[in-house]
Tab-separated table of C-alpha atoms in Angstrom:
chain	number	residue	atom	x	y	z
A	1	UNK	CA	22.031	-47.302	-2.676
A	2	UNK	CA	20.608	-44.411	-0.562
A	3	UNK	CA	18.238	-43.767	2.388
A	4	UNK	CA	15.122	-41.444	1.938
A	5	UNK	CA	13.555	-40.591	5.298
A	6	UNK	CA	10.265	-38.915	5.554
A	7	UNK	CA	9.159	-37.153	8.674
A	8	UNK	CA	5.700	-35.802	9.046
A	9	UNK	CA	5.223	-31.848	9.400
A	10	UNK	CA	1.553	-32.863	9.743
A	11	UNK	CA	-0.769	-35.756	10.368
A	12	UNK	CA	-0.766	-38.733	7.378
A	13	UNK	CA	-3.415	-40.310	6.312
A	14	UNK	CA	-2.864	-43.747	4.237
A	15	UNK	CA	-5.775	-44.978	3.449
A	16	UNK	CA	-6.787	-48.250	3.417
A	17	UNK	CA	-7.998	-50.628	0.204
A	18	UNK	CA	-11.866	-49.864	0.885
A	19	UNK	CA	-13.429	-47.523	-0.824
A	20	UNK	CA	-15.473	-44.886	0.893
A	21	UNK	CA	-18.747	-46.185	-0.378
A	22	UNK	CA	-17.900	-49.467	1.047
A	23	UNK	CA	-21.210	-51.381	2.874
A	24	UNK	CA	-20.846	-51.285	6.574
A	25	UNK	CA	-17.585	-48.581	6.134
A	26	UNK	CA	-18.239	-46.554	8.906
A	27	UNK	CA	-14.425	-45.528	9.012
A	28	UNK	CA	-11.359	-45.077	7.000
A	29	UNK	CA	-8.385	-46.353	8.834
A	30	UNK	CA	-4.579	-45.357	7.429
A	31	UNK	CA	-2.088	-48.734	7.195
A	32	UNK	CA	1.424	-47.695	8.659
A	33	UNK	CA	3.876	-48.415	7.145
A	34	UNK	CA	2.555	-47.200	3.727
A	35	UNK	CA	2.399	-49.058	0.856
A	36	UNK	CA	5.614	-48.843	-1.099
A	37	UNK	CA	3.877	-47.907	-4.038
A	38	UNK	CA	2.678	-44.262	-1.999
A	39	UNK	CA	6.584	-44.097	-0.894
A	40	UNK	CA	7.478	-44.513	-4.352
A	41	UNK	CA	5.505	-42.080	-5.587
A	42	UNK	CA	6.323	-38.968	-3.465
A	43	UNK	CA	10.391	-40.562	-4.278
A	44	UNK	CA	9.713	-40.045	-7.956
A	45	UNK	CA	7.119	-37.059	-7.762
A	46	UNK	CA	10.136	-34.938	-5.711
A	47	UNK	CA	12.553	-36.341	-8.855
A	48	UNK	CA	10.455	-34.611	-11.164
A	49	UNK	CA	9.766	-31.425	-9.592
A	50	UNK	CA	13.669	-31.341	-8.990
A	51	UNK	CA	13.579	-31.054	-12.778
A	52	UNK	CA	10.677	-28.725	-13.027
A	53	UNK	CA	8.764	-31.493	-15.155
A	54	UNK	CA	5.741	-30.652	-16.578
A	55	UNK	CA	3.528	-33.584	-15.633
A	56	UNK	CA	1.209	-33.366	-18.853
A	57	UNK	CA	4.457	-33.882	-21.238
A	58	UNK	CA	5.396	-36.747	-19.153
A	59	UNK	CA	3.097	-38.593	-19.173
A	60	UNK	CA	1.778	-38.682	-22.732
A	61	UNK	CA	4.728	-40.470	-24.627
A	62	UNK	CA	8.243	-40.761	-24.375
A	63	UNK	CA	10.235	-38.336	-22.228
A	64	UNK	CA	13.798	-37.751	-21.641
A	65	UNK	CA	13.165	-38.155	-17.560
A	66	UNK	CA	12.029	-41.907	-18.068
A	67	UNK	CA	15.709	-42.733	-18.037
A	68	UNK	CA	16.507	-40.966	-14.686
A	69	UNK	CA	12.897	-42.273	-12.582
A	70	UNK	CA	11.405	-44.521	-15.200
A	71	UNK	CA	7.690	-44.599	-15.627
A	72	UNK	CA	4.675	-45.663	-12.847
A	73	UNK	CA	4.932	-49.298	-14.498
A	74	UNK	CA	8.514	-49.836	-15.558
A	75	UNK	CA	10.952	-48.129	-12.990
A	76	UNK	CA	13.812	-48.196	-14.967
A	77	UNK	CA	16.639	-47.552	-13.399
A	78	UNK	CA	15.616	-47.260	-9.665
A	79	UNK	CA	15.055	-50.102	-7.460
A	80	UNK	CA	13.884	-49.480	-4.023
A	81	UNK	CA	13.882	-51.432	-0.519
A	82	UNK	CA	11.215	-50.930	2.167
A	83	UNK	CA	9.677	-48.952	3.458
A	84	UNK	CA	10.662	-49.095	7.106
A	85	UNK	CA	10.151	-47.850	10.405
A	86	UNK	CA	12.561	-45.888	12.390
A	87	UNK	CA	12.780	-45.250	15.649
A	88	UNK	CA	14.637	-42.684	18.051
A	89	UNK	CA	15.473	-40.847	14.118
A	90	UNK	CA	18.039	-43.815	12.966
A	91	UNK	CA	17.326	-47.064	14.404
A	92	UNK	CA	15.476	-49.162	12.218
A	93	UNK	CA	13.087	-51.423	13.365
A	94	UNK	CA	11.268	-54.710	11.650
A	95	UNK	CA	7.876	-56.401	11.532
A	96	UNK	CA	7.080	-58.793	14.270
A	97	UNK	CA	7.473	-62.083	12.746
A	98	UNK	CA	3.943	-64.067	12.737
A	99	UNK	CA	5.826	-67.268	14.488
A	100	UNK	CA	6.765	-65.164	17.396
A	101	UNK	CA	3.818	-65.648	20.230
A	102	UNK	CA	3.252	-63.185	23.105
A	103	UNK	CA	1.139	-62.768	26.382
A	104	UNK	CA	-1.685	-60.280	26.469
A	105	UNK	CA	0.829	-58.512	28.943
A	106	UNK	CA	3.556	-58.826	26.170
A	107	UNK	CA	5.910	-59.942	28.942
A	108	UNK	CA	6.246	-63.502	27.499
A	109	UNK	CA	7.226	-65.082	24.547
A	110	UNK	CA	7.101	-68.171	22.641
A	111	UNK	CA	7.654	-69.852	19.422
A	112	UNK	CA	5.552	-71.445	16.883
A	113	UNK	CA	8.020	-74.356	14.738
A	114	UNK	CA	7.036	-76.985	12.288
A	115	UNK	CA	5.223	-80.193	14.054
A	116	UNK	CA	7.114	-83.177	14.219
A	117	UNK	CA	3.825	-85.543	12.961
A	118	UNK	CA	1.737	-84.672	9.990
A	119	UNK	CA	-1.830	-84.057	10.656
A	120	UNK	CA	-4.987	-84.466	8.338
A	121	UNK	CA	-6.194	-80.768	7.783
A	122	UNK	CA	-8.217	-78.653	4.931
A	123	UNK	CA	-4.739	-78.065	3.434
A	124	UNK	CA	-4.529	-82.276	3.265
A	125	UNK	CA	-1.660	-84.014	5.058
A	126	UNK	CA	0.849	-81.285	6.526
A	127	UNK	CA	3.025	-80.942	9.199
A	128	UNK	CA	1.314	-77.975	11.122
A	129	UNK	CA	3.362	-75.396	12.991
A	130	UNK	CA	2.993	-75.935	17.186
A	131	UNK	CA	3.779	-74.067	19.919
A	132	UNK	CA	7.804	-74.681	20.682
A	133	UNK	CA	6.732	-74.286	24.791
A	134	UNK	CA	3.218	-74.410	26.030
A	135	UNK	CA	2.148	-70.770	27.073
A	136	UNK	CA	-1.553	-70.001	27.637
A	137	UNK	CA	-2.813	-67.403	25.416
A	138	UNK	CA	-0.160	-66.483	23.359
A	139	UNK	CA	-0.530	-65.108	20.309
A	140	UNK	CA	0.921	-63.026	17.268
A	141	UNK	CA	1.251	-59.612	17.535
A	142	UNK	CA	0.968	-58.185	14.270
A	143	UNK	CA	0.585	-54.436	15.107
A	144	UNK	CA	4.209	-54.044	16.864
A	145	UNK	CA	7.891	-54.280	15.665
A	146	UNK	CA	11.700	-55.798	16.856
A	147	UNK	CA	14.705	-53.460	17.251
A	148	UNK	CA	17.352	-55.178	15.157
A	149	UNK	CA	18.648	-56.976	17.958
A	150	UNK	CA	15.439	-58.357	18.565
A	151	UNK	CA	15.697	-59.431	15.129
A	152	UNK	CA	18.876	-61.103	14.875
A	153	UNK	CA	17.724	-63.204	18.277
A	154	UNK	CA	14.972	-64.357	16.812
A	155	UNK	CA	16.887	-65.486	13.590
A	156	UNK	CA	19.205	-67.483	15.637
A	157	UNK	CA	16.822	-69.395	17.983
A	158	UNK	CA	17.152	-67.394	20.936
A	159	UNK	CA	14.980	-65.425	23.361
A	160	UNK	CA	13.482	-61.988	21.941
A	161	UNK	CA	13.530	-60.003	25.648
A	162	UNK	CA	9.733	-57.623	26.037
A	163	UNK	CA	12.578	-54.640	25.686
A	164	UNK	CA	13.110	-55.575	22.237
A	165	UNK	CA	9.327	-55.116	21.193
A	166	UNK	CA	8.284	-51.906	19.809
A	167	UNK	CA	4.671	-50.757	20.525
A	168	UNK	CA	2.677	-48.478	18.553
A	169	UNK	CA	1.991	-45.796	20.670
A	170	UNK	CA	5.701	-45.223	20.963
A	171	UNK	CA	5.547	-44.854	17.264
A	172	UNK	CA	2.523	-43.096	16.576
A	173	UNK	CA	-1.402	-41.498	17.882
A	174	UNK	CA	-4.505	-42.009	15.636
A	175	UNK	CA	-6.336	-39.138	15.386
A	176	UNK	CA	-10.312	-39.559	14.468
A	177	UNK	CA	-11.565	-36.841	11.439
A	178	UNK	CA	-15.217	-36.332	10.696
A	179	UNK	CA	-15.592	-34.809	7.159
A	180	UNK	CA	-18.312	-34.256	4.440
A	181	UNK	CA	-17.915	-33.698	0.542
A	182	UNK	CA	-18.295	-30.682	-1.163
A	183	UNK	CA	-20.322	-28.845	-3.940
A	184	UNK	CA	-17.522	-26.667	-5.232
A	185	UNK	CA	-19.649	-25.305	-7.994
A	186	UNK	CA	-22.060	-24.254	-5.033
A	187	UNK	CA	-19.863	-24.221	-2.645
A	188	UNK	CA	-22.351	-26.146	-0.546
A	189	UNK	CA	-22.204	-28.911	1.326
A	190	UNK	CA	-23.303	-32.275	-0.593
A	191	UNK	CA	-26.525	-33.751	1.235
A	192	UNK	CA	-25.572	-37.655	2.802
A	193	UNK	CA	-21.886	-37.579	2.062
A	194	UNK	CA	-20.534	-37.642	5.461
A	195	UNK	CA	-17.559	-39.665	5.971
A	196	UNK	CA	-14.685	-40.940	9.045
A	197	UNK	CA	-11.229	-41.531	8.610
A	198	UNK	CA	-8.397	-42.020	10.866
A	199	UNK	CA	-4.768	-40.137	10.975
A	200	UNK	CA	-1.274	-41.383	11.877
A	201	UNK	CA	0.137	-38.786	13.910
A	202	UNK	CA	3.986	-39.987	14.515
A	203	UNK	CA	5.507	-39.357	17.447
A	204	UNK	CA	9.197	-37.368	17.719
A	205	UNK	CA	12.031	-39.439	16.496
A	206	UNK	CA	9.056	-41.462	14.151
A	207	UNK	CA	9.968	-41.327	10.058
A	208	UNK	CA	9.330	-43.760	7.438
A	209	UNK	CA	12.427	-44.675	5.411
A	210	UNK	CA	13.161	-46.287	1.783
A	211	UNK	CA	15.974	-47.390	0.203
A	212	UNK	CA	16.374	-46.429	-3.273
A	213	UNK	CA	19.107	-47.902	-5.878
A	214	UNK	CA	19.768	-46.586	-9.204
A	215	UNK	CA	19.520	-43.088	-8.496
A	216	UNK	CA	22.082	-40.682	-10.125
A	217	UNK	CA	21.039	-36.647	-10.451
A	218	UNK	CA	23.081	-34.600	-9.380
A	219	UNK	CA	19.956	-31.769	-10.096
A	220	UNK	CA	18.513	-33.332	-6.531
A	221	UNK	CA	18.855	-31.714	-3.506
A	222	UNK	CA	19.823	-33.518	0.003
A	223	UNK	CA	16.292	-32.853	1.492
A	224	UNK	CA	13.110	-30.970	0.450
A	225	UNK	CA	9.339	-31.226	1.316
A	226	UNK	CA	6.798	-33.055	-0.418
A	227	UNK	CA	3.278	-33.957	-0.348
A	228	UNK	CA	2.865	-37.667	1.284
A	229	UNK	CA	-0.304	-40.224	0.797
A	230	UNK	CA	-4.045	-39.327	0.741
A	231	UNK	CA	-5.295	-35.800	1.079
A	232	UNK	CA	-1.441	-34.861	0.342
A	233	UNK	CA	-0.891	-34.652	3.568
A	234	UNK	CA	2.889	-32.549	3.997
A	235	UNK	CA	6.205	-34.880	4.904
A	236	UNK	CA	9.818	-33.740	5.142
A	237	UNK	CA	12.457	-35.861	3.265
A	238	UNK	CA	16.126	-36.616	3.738
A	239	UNK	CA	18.531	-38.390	1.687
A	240	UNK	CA	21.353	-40.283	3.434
A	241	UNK	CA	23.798	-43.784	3.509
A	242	UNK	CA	21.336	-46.203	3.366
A	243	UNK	CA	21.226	-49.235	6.315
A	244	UNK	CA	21.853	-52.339	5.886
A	245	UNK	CA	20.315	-55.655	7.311
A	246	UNK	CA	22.511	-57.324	9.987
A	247	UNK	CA	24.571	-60.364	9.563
A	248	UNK	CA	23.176	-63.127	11.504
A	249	UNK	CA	25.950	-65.527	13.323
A	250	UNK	CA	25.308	-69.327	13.270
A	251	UNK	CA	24.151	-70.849	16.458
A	252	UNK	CA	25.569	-74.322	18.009
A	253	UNK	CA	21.529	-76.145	17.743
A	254	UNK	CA	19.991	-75.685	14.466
A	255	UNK	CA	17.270	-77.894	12.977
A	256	UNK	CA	16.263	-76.139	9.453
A	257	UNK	CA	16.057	-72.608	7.902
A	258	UNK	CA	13.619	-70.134	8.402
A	259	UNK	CA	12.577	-67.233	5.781
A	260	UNK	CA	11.276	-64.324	7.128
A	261	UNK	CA	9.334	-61.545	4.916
A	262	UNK	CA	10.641	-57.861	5.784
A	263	UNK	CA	8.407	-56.375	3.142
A	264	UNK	CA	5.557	-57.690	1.798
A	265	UNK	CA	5.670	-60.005	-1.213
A	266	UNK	CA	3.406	-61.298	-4.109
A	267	UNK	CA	3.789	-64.539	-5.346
A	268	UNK	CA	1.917	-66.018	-8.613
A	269	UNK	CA	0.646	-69.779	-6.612
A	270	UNK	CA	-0.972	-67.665	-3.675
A	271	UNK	CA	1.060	-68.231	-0.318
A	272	UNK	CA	3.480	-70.517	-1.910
A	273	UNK	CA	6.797	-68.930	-3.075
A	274	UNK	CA	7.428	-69.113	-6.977
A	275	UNK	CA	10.095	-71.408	-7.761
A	276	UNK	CA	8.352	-74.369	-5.233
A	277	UNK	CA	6.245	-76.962	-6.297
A	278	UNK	CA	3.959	-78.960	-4.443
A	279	UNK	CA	5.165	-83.031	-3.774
A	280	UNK	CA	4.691	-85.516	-1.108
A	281	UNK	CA	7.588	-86.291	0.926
A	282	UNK	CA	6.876	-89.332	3.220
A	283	UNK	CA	3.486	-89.867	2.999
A	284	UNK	CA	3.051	-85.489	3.899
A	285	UNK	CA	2.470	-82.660	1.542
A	286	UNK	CA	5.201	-80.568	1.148
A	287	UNK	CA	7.048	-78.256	-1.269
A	288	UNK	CA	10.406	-78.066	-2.995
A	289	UNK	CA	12.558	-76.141	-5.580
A	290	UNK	CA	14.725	-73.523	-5.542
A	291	UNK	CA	15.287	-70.164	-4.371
A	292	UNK	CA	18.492	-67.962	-5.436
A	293	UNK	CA	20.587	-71.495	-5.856
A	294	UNK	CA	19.468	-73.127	-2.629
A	295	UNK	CA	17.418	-76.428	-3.014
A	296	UNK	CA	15.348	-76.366	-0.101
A	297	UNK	CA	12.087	-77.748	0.996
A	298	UNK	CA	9.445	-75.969	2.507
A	299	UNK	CA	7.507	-78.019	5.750
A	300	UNK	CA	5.286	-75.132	7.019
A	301	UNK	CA	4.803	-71.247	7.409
A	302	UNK	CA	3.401	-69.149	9.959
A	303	UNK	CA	1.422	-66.399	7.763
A	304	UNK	CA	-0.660	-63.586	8.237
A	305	UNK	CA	-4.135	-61.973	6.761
A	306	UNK	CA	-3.274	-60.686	3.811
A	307	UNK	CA	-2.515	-57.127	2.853
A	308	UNK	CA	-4.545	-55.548	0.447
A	309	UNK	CA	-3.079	-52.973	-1.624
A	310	UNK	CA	-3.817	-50.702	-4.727
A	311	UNK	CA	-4.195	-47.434	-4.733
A	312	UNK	CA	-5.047	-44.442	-6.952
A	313	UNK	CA	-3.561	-43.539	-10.905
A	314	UNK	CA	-3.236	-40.145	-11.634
A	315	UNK	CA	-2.128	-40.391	-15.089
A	316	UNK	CA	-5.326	-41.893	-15.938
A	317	UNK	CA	-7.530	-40.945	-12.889
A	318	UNK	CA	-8.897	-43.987	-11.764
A	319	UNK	CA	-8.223	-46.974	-9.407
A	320	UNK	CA	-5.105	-48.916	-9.461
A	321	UNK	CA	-5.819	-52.881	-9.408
A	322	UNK	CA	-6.544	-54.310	-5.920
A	323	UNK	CA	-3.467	-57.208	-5.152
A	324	UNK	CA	-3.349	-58.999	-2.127
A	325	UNK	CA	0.214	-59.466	-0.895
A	326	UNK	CA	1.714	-61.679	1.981
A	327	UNK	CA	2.385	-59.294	4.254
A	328	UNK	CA	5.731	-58.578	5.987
A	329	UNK	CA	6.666	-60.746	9.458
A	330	UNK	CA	5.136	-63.704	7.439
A	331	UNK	CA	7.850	-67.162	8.392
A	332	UNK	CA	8.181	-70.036	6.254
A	333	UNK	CA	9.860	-73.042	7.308
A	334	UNK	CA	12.179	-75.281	5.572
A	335	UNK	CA	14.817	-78.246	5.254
A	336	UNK	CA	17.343	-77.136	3.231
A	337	UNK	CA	19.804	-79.910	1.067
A	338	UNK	CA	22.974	-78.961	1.861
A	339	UNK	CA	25.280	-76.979	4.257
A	340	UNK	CA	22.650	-74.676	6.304
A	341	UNK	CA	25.423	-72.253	6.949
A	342	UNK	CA	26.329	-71.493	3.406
A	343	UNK	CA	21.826	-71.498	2.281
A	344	UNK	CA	21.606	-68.867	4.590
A	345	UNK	CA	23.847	-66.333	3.450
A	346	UNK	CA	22.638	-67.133	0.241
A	347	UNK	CA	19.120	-66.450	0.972
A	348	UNK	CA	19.846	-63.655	3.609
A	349	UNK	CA	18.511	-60.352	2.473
A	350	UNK	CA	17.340	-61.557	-0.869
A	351	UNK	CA	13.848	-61.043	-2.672
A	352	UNK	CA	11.251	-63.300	-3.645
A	353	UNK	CA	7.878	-63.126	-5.392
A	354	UNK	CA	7.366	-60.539	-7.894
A	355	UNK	CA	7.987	-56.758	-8.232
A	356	UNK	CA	11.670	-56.982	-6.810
A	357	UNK	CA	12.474	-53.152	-8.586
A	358	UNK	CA	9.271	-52.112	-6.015
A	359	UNK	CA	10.967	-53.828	-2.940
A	360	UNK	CA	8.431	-56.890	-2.856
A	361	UNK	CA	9.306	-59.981	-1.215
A	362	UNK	CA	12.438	-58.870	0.832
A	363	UNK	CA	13.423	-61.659	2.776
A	364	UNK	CA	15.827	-62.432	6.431
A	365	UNK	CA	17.419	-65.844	6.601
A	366	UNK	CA	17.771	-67.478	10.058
A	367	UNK	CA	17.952	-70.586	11.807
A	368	UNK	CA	15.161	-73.269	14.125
């Protein structure tokens, strides 16, 4: 496997699921990270043009470059990982998990873990997650990221210091664009169609990187440019040894096994991973199976909204379906039967969901 790192020459624009002509869409705003289907895209677009594809050819039956890059609905070959963030050029950083509770001056942390009594909610009887220490206030922080060191504290139980956070605007500036559509045949403006959409402008030392598996051309070259999300907006790529996600040590006080989401996943029974089914385990709602050999059970999870994500086809010029994924930093909390030691290596940088070969569903294994 190999690392693909794309830096931005300008500003990117990634839009999100609305369409323009949404009611009440005053403003476009780009998600960051993309989607890994836009990643994946400008991965296999710069495969083609390596080959000097003609586009047309491709895509109206069988060609010989389907066994190098696959098609947009059957990959193949490739399988791909991410994408992630990196920071300072190489370090890689990961979403703040949903379970992880700060202070509105980010300063103070604290942890949400699976009640110890079963209350009577909408979802029936459940064992809720609660606050680990009482801090007023706290509250997910969706919109930054962990270094991995803040990462492997957090999968062992121990404190995540403020100087492992990430925030944004060490990452990246919006930039506000006011636009209107044109007539080209008149080259005239069109009357009402004024529209608002925001840029990522990522700051120095800012790229966006995927692993990709499968790969073998030797017609590719080490880095190239290529055109990146909406309004092909122009990116710099660079292939290199991919990363790998840290080993997490066992610590002396652990109570169960928590699964964190890296990249976003899609499962078939809505938040619940497949391979779980619902049951009652003393007198509270619960669900078991099992995941990659591990019979677990799962008590609780600290989720997100959900990320909505399709996108545009341009074999057959139209929308791509609309899919609402768990997104990534998503926790779910479970008693596992068996060593816990041995069910977390197992489960430790495995997928889950569907769309592995797209890098859904990638998961990190630690401890509560």
């Amino acid at each position: 496997m190999e690392q693909w790192t794309f830096t931005a020459v300008d500003s990117w624009f990634f839009r999100e699921s609305r369409p323009m002509e949404a009611v009440g869409a005053s403003r476009l705003d780009s998600v960051f990270p993309p989607p890994a289907n836009t990643v994946i895209g400008a991965i296999r677009h710069c495969i083609g043009e390596a080959h000097q594809v003609d586009w047309r050819e491709y895509a109206s039956g069988p060609h010989a470059l389907h066994q190098v890059m696959g098609t947009p609905a059957d990959l193949g070959p490739l399988s791909f990982d991410g994408p992630y963030l990196l920071h300072n050029d190489k370090q890689r950083l990961y979403p703040m998990p949903q379970s992880l509770l700060w202070t509105a001056d980010r300063q103070h942390s604290t942890r949400l873990l699976p009640g110890a009594m079963p209350v009577e909610c909408d979802l029936g009887r459940v064992r809720l997650p609660q606050k680990h220490t009482p801090l007023a206030g706290a509250s997910a922080k969706p919109d930054t990221w962990l270094t991995e060191q803040g990462l492997c504290a957090f999968l062992r139980g121990e404190p995540v210091l403020p100087d492992d956070m990430v925030q944004p605007n060490s990452l990246f500036v919006s930039e506000e664009r006011l636009g209107i559509a044109r007539d080209n045949a008149r080259r005239v403006a069109d009357d009402g169609l004024l529209y608002q959409t925001k840029h990522i402008r990522p700051q120095p030392g800012c790229a966006i990187a995927m692993n990709v598996g499968g790969l073998n051309d030797s017609r590719l070259a080490q880095t190239g440019l290529c055109r990146l999300g909406a309004e092909g907006r122009l990116a710099g790529w660079q292939r290199n040894s991919a990363l790998t996600l840290p080993d997490i040590s066992s610590p002396a006080q652990k109570n169960g096994l928590m699964l964190m989401l890296l990249t976003p996943a899609l499962f078939t029974q809505g938040w619940v991973p497949d391979g779980l089914q619902e049951t009652e385990q003393d007198g509270c709602r619960v669900w078991q199976g099992v995941l990659h050999g591990v019979a677990l059970t799962l008590v609780c999870a600290a989720l997100g909204k959900p990320r909505r994500e399709g996108g545009w086809d341009l074999v057959n010029k139209k929308p791509r379906d609309l899919y609402s994924f768990i997104p990534a930093g998503c926790v779910f909390f479970c008693e596992v039967q068996g060593n816990l030691e041995a069910a977390q290596r197992a489960l430790h940088g495995k997928q889950i969901g569907l769309e592995h070969a797209w890098g859904r569903g990638k998961i990190a294994a630690g401890f509560y």
